[in-house]
Every structure is written in C-alpha cells, then in structure tokens.
Coordinates of C-alpha atoms in Angstrom, one line a residue:
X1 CA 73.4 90.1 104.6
X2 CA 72.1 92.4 101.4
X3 CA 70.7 94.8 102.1
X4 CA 69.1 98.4 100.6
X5 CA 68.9 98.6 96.9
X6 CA 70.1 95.7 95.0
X7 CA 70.9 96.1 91.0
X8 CA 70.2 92.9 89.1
X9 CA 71.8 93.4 85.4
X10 CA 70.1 91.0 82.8
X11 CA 71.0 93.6 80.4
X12 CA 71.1 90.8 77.5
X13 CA 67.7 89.5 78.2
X14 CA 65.4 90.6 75.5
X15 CA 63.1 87.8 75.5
X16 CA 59.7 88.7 77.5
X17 CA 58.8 85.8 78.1
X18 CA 62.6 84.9 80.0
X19 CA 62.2 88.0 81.9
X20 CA 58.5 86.9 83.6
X21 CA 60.3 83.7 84.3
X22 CA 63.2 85.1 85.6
X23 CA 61.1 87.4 88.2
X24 CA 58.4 85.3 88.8
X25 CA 61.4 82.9 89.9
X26 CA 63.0 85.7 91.8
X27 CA 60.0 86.7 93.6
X28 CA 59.3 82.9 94.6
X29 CA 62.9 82.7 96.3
X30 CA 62.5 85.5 98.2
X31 CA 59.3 84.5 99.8
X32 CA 61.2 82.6 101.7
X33 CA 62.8 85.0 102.8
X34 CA 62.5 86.7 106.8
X35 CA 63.4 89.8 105.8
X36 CA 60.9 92.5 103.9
X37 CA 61.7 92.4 100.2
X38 CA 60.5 94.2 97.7
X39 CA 61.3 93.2 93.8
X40 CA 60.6 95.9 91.0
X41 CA 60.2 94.9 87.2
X42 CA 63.1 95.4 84.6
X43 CA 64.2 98.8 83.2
X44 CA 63.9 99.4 79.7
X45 CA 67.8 98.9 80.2
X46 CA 67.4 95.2 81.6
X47 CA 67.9 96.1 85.0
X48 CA 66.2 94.6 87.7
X49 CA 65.5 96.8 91.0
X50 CA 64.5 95.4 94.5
X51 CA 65.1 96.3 98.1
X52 CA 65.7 94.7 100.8
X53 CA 65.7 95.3 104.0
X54 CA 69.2 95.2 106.2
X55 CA 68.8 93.1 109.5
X56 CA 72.4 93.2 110.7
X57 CA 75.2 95.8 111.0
X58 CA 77.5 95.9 107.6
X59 CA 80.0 93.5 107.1
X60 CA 82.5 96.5 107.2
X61 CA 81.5 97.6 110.5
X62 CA 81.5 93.8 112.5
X63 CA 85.2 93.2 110.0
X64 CA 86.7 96.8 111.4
X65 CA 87.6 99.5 113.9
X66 CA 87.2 102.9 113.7
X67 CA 90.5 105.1 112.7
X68 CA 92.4 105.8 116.5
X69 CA 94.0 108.7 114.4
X70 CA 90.9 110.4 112.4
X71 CA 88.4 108.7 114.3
X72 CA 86.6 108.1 111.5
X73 CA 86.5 111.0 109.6
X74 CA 88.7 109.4 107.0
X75 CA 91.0 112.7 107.2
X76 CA 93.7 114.3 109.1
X77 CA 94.8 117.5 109.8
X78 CA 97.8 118.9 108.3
X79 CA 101.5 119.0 110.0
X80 CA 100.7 122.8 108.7
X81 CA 97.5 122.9 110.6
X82 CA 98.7 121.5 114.1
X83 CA 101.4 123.4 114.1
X84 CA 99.0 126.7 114.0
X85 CA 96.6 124.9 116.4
X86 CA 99.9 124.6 118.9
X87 CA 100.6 128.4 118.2
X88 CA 97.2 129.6 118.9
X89 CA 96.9 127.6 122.5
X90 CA 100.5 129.0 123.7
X91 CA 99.0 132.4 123.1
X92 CA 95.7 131.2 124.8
X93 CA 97.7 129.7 127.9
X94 CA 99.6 132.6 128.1
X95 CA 96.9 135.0 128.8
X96 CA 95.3 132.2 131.5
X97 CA 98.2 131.4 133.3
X98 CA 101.9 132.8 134.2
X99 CA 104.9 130.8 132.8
X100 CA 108.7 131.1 132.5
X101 CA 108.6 129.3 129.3
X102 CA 106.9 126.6 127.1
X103 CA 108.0 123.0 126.2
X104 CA 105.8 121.7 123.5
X105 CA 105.7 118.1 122.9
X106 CA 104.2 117.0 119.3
X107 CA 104.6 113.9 116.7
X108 CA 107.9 114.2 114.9
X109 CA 106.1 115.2 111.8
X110 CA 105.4 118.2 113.7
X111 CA 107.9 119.3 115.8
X112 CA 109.8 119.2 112.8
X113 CA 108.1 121.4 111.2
X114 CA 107.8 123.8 114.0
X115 CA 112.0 123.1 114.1
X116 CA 111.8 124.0 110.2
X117 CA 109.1 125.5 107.8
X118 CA 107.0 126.9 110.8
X119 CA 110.3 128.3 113.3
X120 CA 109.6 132.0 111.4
X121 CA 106.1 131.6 112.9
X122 CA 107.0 129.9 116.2
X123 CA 109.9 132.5 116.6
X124 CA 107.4 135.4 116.4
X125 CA 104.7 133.6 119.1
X126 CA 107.9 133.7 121.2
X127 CA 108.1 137.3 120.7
X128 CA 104.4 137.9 120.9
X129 CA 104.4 135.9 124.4
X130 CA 107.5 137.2 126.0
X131 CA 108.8 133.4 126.5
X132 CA 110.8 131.1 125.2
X133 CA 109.5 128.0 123.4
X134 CA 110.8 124.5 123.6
X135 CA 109.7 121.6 121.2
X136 CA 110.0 118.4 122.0
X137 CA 109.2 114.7 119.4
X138 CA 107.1 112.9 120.9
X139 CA 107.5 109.5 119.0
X140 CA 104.0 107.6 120.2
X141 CA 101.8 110.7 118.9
X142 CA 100.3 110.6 115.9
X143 CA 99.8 113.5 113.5
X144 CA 97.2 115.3 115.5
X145 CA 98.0 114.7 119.3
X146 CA 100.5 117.7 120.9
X147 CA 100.7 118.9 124.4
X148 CA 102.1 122.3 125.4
X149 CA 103.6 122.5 129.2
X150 CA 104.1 125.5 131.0
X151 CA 107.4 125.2 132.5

C-alpha cells in the first residue's frame, strides 16, 4: 500500500541506455496496476520520481491507537503547567460558587508538585481565596487529568 511520492535511487546507473530499460520496465509493471500512477524520468542525480496514488489508510493508522494521554498531539503538558491550570480553576470556582474548602485530586506527578515546588504558589491561592486547599494522588490519572471538589 505505497503510496504519495516514491524515491527510486539508481544513483550508480550511468548507462542511458539501462535507464530507458529500467523505466520502460517500470512503467510496464505498473500498468498493471488499479491504482493511478504516475512515473517521472531520472534526475541528473539518478533518482527516479513517481507517484502513486494511496487507496487505503496507512499502515500506522490500521497497526495503532491514538495516544489516551495526548490524544494525539504527540505532547503533554507539564506537571508545571497543570498545576497552574488547577490554580487558575480554584480561583474560577471560587468566584461561581460558595465553598468551605477545596480537595484537589491530581496524578501523583502532580500533587506532588503542588505538595513541593508549587506549595509557595498553592499557599498564596489559599490566601487569595479565603480557603483551605487539600490535594489528594490520584494514582489512575495520567499527567493531565485533575479534578478540584468543593467541599
């Protein structure tokens, strides 16, 4: 299942005469072929060019899932990142709704950091909020996935 632009290297292939062979020979094969195909000359290089036409999803996509983590973006946020993201929606439930406190549950990456590194940070959203703020691993999350609970 090629398909696109295909690269044939007969970078060695000086002869003229072997190169007209060697497409006239390529173009006969592919005239069997079902799919539309289209076969350039050689570069100056030795390089053959021709495109064919895909007909079926790539072998990657029918072999593989997409990422349940990044979903495909081939990236993930940083512990540094969520934590701020889990900041900025205390402050944002605390101006929608009235709460005695918060109980934050987020990946152990996480709510370490929020434990840690980020508890300067987390201490002052405490002060900024008027509330006290509990955090809580949550083993099964990945990296991205928190939840914060008004209690």
């Amino acid at each position: 299942n090629l398909g696109g632009i295909i690269i044939i290297d007969f970078i060695d292939m000086n002869n003229e005469d072997h190169r007209r062979r060697v497409l006239h020979s390529l173009e006969q094969a592919l005239s069997k072929d079902r799919v539309k195909t289209s076969v350039n000359g050689f570069s100056a290089l030795g390089l053959v060019e021709m495109t064919r036409k895909r007909t079926r999803e790539s072998i990657e996509h029918v072999l593989c899932n997409e990422c349940p983590t990044c979903h495909g973006r081939g990236t993930v946020k940083t512990v540094e990142t969520v934590c701020y993201e889990i900041m900025r929606e205390i402050v944002r439930v605390h101006h929608a709704y009235d709460s005695d406190r918060f109980l934050v549950y987020a990946s152990p990456a996480v709510a370490e950091a929020l434990k840690g590194e980020e508890s300067h940070s987390l201490a002052e959203v405490e002060i900024f909020v008027g509330k006290q703020v509990k955090v809580q691993i949550e083993p099964l999350y990945n990296q991205e996935q928190f939840d914060v609970v008004m209690m």
